[in-house]
Coordinates of C-alpha atoms in Angstrom, one line a residue:
M1 CA -2.8 9.1 27.6
N2 CA -1.1 11.6 25.3
A3 CA -3.0 14.6 23.3
P4 CA -3.0 14.3 19.7
G5 CA 0.8 15.1 18.3
A6 CA 0.8 18.5 16.8
W7 CA 0.0 17.9 13.2
T8 CA -0.9 20.4 10.1
R9 CA -2.6 20.0 7.1
P10 CA -1.0 21.1 4.2
T11 CA -2.7 24.5 3.4
A12 CA -0.3 23.6 -0.8
P13 CA 0.0 21.0 -2.7
I14 CA 3.6 18.2 -1.0
T15 CA 6.1 18.8 -3.5
S16 CA 9.0 17.4 -2.4
R17 CA 8.1 13.5 -2.8
N18 CA 5.6 11.7 -4.2
V19 CA 3.7 9.5 -2.1
Y20 CA 1.0 7.2 -1.8
A21 CA -0.9 5.7 1.8
A22 CA -2.3 2.7 0.9
A23 CA -5.8 2.3 2.1
H24 CA -7.8 -0.7 3.4
V25 CA -11.0 -1.4 3.1
V26 CA -13.8 -1.1 5.5
P27 CA -16.6 -4.3 5.9
Q28 CA -20.0 -3.8 6.7
M29 CA -20.0 -4.4 10.2
A30 CA -23.5 -6.3 9.7
A31 CA -22.5 -8.5 6.8
E32 CA -20.9 -12.1 6.6
N33 CA -17.1 -11.0 6.0
T34 CA -16.6 -14.5 7.4
P35 CA -13.1 -16.0 6.2
G36 CA -14.0 -17.7 2.3
S37 CA -17.6 -15.3 1.7
P38 CA -17.5 -12.2 -1.4
A39 CA -16.3 -9.1 0.8
T40 CA -19.3 -6.6 1.2
L41 CA -18.3 -3.5 1.8
D42 CA -19.5 -0.4 3.6
W43 CA -18.7 2.6 0.6
E44 CA -19.5 5.3 3.0
A45 CA -16.9 4.4 6.2
T46 CA -14.4 2.6 3.0
L47 CA -14.4 6.2 1.0
G48 CA -14.6 8.5 3.2
Y49 CA -11.1 7.3 4.7
R50 CA -10.0 8.1 0.9
H51 CA -11.2 11.3 1.9
E52 CA -9.7 11.7 4.5
L53 CA -5.7 11.1 3.4
W54 CA -6.0 13.0 0.2
S55 CA -7.4 16.1 2.6
W56 CA -3.5 16.0 4.1
G57 CA -2.2 15.7 1.2
L58 CA -1.6 12.6 0.0
G59 CA -3.0 10.3 -3.2
V60 CA -4.1 6.8 -2.2
A61 CA -3.2 3.6 -3.0
D62 CA -5.7 1.4 -4.0
A63 CA -6.6 -2.2 -4.4
M64 CA -3.8 -2.9 -3.6
D65 CA -2.6 -5.5 -0.8
T66 CA -3.5 -3.2 2.0
A67 CA -6.9 -3.5 1.2
Q68 CA -6.9 -7.6 0.7
R69 CA -5.8 -8.5 -2.5
G70 CA -5.3 -11.9 -2.2
M71 CA -6.6 -11.8 1.6
G72 CA -10.4 -11.7 1.6
L73 CA -11.5 -8.6 -1.2
D74 CA -12.3 -10.2 -4.3
W75 CA -12.0 -9.5 -7.7
A76 CA -16.0 -8.3 -8.0
A77 CA -15.3 -5.5 -5.2
T78 CA -11.9 -4.8 -6.3
Q79 CA -13.7 -4.3 -9.7
E80 CA -16.5 -1.8 -7.8
L81 CA -13.7 -0.4 -5.3
I82 CA -11.5 1.5 -8.3
A83 CA -14.4 2.4 -10.4
R84 CA -15.6 3.8 -7.0
S85 CA -12.6 5.3 -6.1
C86 CA -11.7 7.2 -8.2
A87 CA -14.3 8.6 -9.4
E88 CA -13.9 10.4 -5.7
A89 CA -10.3 10.8 -6.8
T90 CA -12.1 13.5 -10.0
S91 CA -14.2 14.8 -7.7
V92 CA -12.1 16.3 -5.5
V93 CA -9.2 17.2 -8.9
H94 CA -12.9 19.5 -9.6
A95 CA -12.7 20.4 -6.5
A96 CA -9.3 21.8 -6.4
P97 CA -9.0 22.3 -2.5
A98 CA -5.7 23.9 -1.2
A99 CA -3.7 20.7 -0.1
L100 CA -4.9 19.2 -3.7
R101 CA -4.3 22.5 -6.1
G102 CA -2.8 21.5 -9.8
K103 CA -2.9 17.3 -9.0
S104 CA -4.4 15.3 -11.6
V105 CA -6.2 12.2 -11.3
R106 CA -3.4 9.9 -11.5
D107 CA -1.7 11.8 -8.8
L108 CA -4.5 11.1 -6.8
I109 CA -4.6 7.4 -7.1
S110 CA -3.1 4.7 -8.1
C111 CA -4.7 0.8 -8.0
G112 CA -3.0 -2.5 -8.3
V113 CA -3.5 -4.7 -11.5
G114 CA -2.9 -8.4 -10.5
T115 CA -4.6 -11.7 -11.4
D116 CA -6.6 -12.8 -8.9
Q117 CA -9.4 -13.1 -10.9
L118 CA -7.9 -16.7 -11.8
Q119 CA -8.8 -20.4 -10.1
P120 CA -5.2 -20.8 -9.0
D121 CA -5.5 -24.5 -9.2
S122 CA -6.6 -24.9 -12.8
L123 CA -3.0 -23.7 -14.3
Q124 CA 0.0 -25.4 -14.9
P125 CA 3.4 -24.3 -15.6
G126 CA 4.0 -23.6 -19.0
I127 CA 2.5 -21.8 -22.2
A128 CA -1.5 -21.9 -21.3
G129 CA -0.7 -21.3 -17.9
L130 CA 1.2 -17.6 -19.3
D131 CA -1.0 -17.1 -21.7
A132 CA -3.7 -17.7 -18.8
V133 CA -1.2 -15.5 -16.7
K134 CA -1.3 -12.9 -19.1
A135 CA -5.2 -12.4 -20.6
A136 CA -6.1 -11.8 -16.2
Y137 CA -3.6 -9.1 -16.0
L138 CA -5.0 -7.0 -19.3
E139 CA -8.6 -7.7 -18.1
Q140 CA -7.3 -6.1 -15.1
L141 CA -5.0 -3.5 -16.7
E142 CA -8.3 -2.1 -18.7
V143 CA -10.2 -1.7 -16.0
V144 CA -8.1 0.2 -14.4
E145 CA -6.6 2.7 -17.3
A146 CA -10.7 2.9 -18.0
A147 CA -10.9 4.5 -14.6
G148 CA -8.3 6.9 -14.6
A149 CA -5.8 5.7 -12.2
K150 CA -2.4 5.6 -12.2
T151 CA -1.9 1.3 -12.8
I152 CA 1.0 -0.4 -10.4
I153 CA 1.6 -4.1 -11.5
M154 CA 1.3 -6.3 -8.6
C155 CA 3.5 -9.1 -8.1
S156 CA 0.9 -12.2 -8.7
R157 CA 1.4 -15.8 -7.2
D158 CA -0.5 -17.2 -10.4
L159 CA 3.0 -16.1 -12.8
A160 CA 5.6 -16.9 -9.8
R161 CA 3.2 -20.2 -9.9
V162 CA 3.9 -21.2 -13.4
A163 CA 6.9 -19.2 -14.9
R164 CA 10.0 -21.4 -15.4
N165 CA 12.6 -19.3 -15.6
A166 CA 13.7 -15.2 -15.4
E167 CA 12.5 -14.5 -19.4
D168 CA 9.2 -16.2 -18.6
Y169 CA 8.5 -13.1 -15.9
L170 CA 10.6 -10.9 -18.7
G171 CA 7.8 -11.9 -21.6
I172 CA 4.8 -11.4 -19.3
Y173 CA 6.2 -7.8 -18.3
T174 CA 6.8 -6.4 -21.4
E175 CA 3.8 -7.0 -23.1
L176 CA 2.2 -5.9 -19.8
L177 CA 3.9 -2.3 -20.6
E178 CA 3.7 -2.4 -23.8
Q179 CA -0.8 -2.4 -23.9
S180 CA -0.3 0.0 -20.6
S181 CA -1.4 3.8 -22.1
R182 CA 0.4 5.5 -19.8
P183 CA 3.5 4.5 -17.2
V184 CA 3.0 2.6 -14.4
I185 CA 4.2 0.7 -11.3
L186 CA 6.2 -1.6 -10.9
H187 CA 5.7 -3.6 -7.7
W188 CA 7.8 -6.0 -5.8
L189 CA 6.6 -7.3 -3.5
G190 CA 8.6 -9.5 -0.9
T191 CA 8.0 -13.2 0.7
M192 CA 7.5 -11.9 4.1
F193 CA 4.3 -9.9 3.0
D194 CA 3.6 -13.1 0.8
P195 CA 5.2 -16.3 1.1
A196 CA 4.0 -17.4 -2.6
L197 CA 6.1 -14.8 -4.2
E198 CA 9.1 -17.3 -3.7
G199 CA 11.3 -16.9 -6.4
Y200 CA 9.5 -13.9 -7.8
W201 CA 11.7 -12.6 -11.5
G202 CA 13.1 -16.1 -11.6
S203 CA 15.3 -16.8 -8.8
T204 CA 15.6 -17.1 -4.7
D205 CA 19.3 -15.0 -5.0
V206 CA 18.0 -11.6 -4.6
A207 CA 21.0 -10.4 -6.4
V208 CA 19.5 -11.8 -9.3
A209 CA 16.4 -11.5 -9.2
T210 CA 17.3 -7.7 -9.2
A211 CA 19.7 -7.6 -12.2
T212 CA 15.7 -9.1 -14.2
F213 CA 14.2 -6.4 -12.8
L214 CA 16.7 -3.6 -13.8
E215 CA 16.8 -5.4 -17.2
L216 CA 13.0 -5.1 -17.4
I217 CA 12.7 -1.7 -16.3
A218 CA 15.9 -0.4 -19.0
S219 CA 14.9 -1.7 -21.8
N220 CA 10.7 -0.2 -21.0
P221 CA 12.2 3.1 -19.4
S222 CA 9.9 5.3 -21.3
K223 CA 6.6 2.9 -20.2
V224 CA 8.2 3.1 -16.3
D225 CA 7.2 6.2 -13.9
G226 CA 8.2 3.9 -11.2
V227 CA 9.5 1.0 -8.9
K228 CA 7.7 0.0 -5.8
V229 CA 10.0 -2.2 -3.3
S230 CA 8.9 -4.5 -0.4
L231 CA 11.3 -6.2 0.5
L232 CA 12.6 -4.4 4.0
D233 CA 16.2 -4.0 3.4
A234 CA 16.8 -0.7 2.6
G235 CA 20.4 -1.5 2.2
H236 CA 19.4 -3.7 -1.4
E237 CA 17.0 0.0 -1.8
T238 CA 19.8 2.3 -2.4
Q239 CA 21.1 0.6 -4.6
L240 CA 18.2 -0.4 -6.0
R241 CA 17.3 3.3 -6.2
A242 CA 21.0 4.5 -8.1
A243 CA 20.7 1.4 -10.3
L244 CA 17.3 3.4 -12.1
P245 CA 17.5 4.8 -15.0
A246 CA 17.1 8.5 -15.1
G247 CA 13.2 10.1 -14.2
V248 CA 12.5 6.6 -13.0
R249 CA 10.8 7.2 -9.4
L250 CA 11.7 4.7 -6.7
Y251 CA 8.4 4.4 -4.0
T252 CA 9.9 2.8 -1.3
G253 CA 7.7 0.3 0.4
D254 CA 9.7 -0.7 3.8
D255 CA 7.7 -0.3 6.3
F256 CA 10.5 -0.8 8.5
N257 CA 12.8 1.7 7.2
Y258 CA 11.0 4.6 5.6
P259 CA 12.3 7.4 7.9
E260 CA 16.0 7.6 6.4
L261 CA 14.6 5.7 2.8
I262 CA 12.6 9.2 2.3
R263 CA 14.5 11.5 3.7
G264 CA 17.9 10.4 1.6
D265 CA 21.2 10.2 1.1
G266 CA 22.2 13.6 -0.1
Q267 CA 21.9 12.3 -3.6
R268 CA 18.5 10.4 -3.6
H269 CA 15.9 10.2 -2.1
S270 CA 13.0 7.1 -2.2
D271 CA 9.6 8.1 -2.9
A272 CA 6.2 6.2 -1.3
L273 CA 4.0 4.2 -1.8
L274 CA 3.4 2.5 2.3
G275 CA 0.5 1.0 4.2
I276 CA 2.6 2.2 6.8
F277 CA 1.2 6.2 6.1
A278 CA -2.7 4.5 5.8
A279 CA -1.8 4.7 9.8
I280 CA 0.2 7.5 10.4
Y281 CA -0.8 10.1 7.3
P282 CA -1.3 13.4 9.8
A283 CA 2.6 12.3 11.1
A284 CA 3.4 11.3 7.7
S285 CA 2.1 14.9 5.9
T286 CA 3.5 17.1 8.4
A287 CA 6.5 15.5 7.8
L288 CA 6.2 15.7 4.5
Q289 CA 6.2 19.9 5.2
A290 CA 8.9 20.1 6.8
F291 CA 10.9 18.0 4.0
D292 CA 8.9 21.0 1.5
A293 CA 10.3 23.8 3.9
G294 CA 13.7 22.4 2.9
D295 CA 13.9 21.3 6.7
A296 CA 14.6 17.8 6.7
E297 CA 16.2 17.1 9.5
R298 CA 12.9 18.4 11.4
G299 CA 10.6 15.7 8.7
Y300 CA 13.1 13.1 9.1
Q301 CA 12.5 12.9 13.1
I302 CA 8.7 12.9 12.6
L303 CA 8.8 10.1 10.8
A304 CA 11.5 8.8 13.3
S305 CA 8.5 9.0 16.0
T306 CA 6.6 6.3 14.2
Q307 CA 8.6 3.8 13.3
K308 CA 8.7 1.8 16.6
L309 CA 5.1 1.9 15.7
G310 CA 5.5 1.0 12.2
R311 CA 8.0 -2.0 13.0
H312 CA 5.3 -3.2 15.6
I313 CA 2.3 -3.3 13.3
F314 CA 4.5 -4.8 10.2
S315 CA 5.8 -7.3 12.5
T316 CA 6.2 -11.1 11.8
P317 CA 3.8 -12.4 10.2
T318 CA 4.3 -9.2 7.8
F319 CA 1.6 -9.7 6.1
Y320 CA -1.3 -9.6 9.2
Y321 CA -0.3 -5.3 9.3
K322 CA -4.4 -4.9 7.5
T323 CA -5.2 -5.8 11.0
G324 CA -3.4 -2.8 12.4
I325 CA -4.3 -0.2 9.8
A326 CA -7.9 -1.1 10.5
F327 CA -7.2 -1.5 13.9
L328 CA -5.8 2.7 14.0
A329 CA -8.9 3.3 11.8
W330 CA -11.5 2.3 14.4
L331 CA -9.9 3.7 17.3
N332 CA -9.2 6.6 15.3
G333 CA -13.6 6.1 14.7
H334 CA -13.4 5.7 10.9
Q335 CA -15.0 2.7 11.1
S336 CA -17.9 1.7 13.6
G337 CA -16.5 -1.6 14.2
F338 CA -13.2 -3.7 14.4
Q339 CA -14.1 -5.8 11.6
L340 CA -11.7 -6.5 8.5
V341 CA -12.9 -8.9 5.4
G342 CA -12.4 -12.0 5.5
G343 CA -12.2 -12.5 9.1
L344 CA -8.7 -10.8 9.0
H345 CA -9.8 -8.5 11.7
S346 CA -8.3 -12.2 14.1
G347 CA -4.7 -12.0 12.2
R348 CA -3.2 -10.7 15.8
S349 CA -3.9 -11.3 19.2
L350 CA -5.4 -8.8 21.5
P351 CA -1.5 -8.1 23.6
H352 CA -0.4 -7.4 20.0
L353 CA -3.5 -4.9 19.7
A354 CA -2.6 -3.9 23.2
K355 CA 0.8 -2.8 22.0
T356 CA -0.4 -0.7 19.3
F357 CA -2.5 1.4 21.3
A358 CA 0.1 1.6 23.5
L359 CA 2.8 3.0 20.4
A360 CA 0.1 4.9 18.6
D361 CA -0.6 7.1 21.6
E362 CA 3.1 7.4 22.5
A363 CA 3.3 8.3 18.8
G364 CA 0.3 11.2 18.8
L365 CA -2.0 9.1 17.0
L366 CA -4.8 8.8 18.7
R367 CA -6.9 11.6 17.5
D368 CA -9.9 11.1 20.3
P369 CA -7.3 9.9 23.2
D370 CA -10.9 9.6 25.0
L371 CA -12.7 7.6 22.1
A372 CA -10.2 5.3 21.9
A373 CA -9.5 4.9 25.7
R374 CA -13.2 3.5 25.4
R375 CA -13.3 1.3 22.5
M376 CA -9.4 -0.2 23.8
G377 CA -11.4 -0.8 27.1
A378 CA -14.7 -2.2 25.2
L379 CA -11.4 -4.7 23.5
L380 CA -9.5 -5.7 26.0
T381 CA -13.2 -6.6 28.0
T382 CA -14.6 -8.7 25.6
G383 CA -11.4 -10.4 25.4
G384 CA -11.3 -11.9 29.0
F385 CA -8.7 -9.0 30.1
N386 CA -11.4 -7.4 33.0

């Protein structure tokens, strides 16, 4: 086993990049939390993990796909998560620790707005379906804005189901931007994360879909804080980043190529809204501090040292990456058992998890190697690896 990396908590706010780590949720270990059951969360552990991320100077992206939206976290639990996390973020802002001094609640937390309170089988393509999707989005927008978080407008499986063309997407999103009281982050999630989003923005041709996406942003630049793109295509992201209107950020969602995208090309760089940052946050924070200090090469090298781990956690089928995030949280003592809501801890095999363990050790991301080794050994024993 390796010693933990020489990671350093920041003593001043991180300024060179805007960053949110997309956090998972921790279930109550004695609750049902089986496939199809309502989510029952361990609030102390769930909120404690968010405080851990904040203590390293990172913002938190909450109620996103990492928190199992559409994969075990129901809307009732999501509403409570948003309210509780935003209340905790407010308390941190008031305490004003050195690493976050001067930050706002919106800097500390952004939350996903979707349509997952709908019953998909009841929706039909056409006006009625589109109206139902719009109403669901607006209901969730009100919840997030009332809590004080920055809004992330997530892709909607329901919109993908009922939209007939690009104009339907533009109509729904334009209405949402008009109703938003503050600039939002637009989220474009690829099919590797959710196959139900095939043809989002009205086309399966990425170039055509990108043109529609850019049309929406160009028509509403004052309402768009930034875009989060999770297509795992660094070339596409670089081109999109260059095409964005001035003042609109690109928050990379590329959990494969984040080191080069955050470093940038000398003219532009990506900010970040990443699930992998919830797993590698000590290294991510130390790298961002290096960028702040003007040492871009060191920052890049630190991030690159975690890339093998990131690519493994997000390997196909990518939508089970949440299992790896929670697994590392358990190895590092942030939850008492290796469980996820909806039974999703079964989303990866024991050999896959064993490799995750080895790569995390190699990257110096096991904060207590003895604890991690004991837990890994117990898991292997119960799994039949004697």
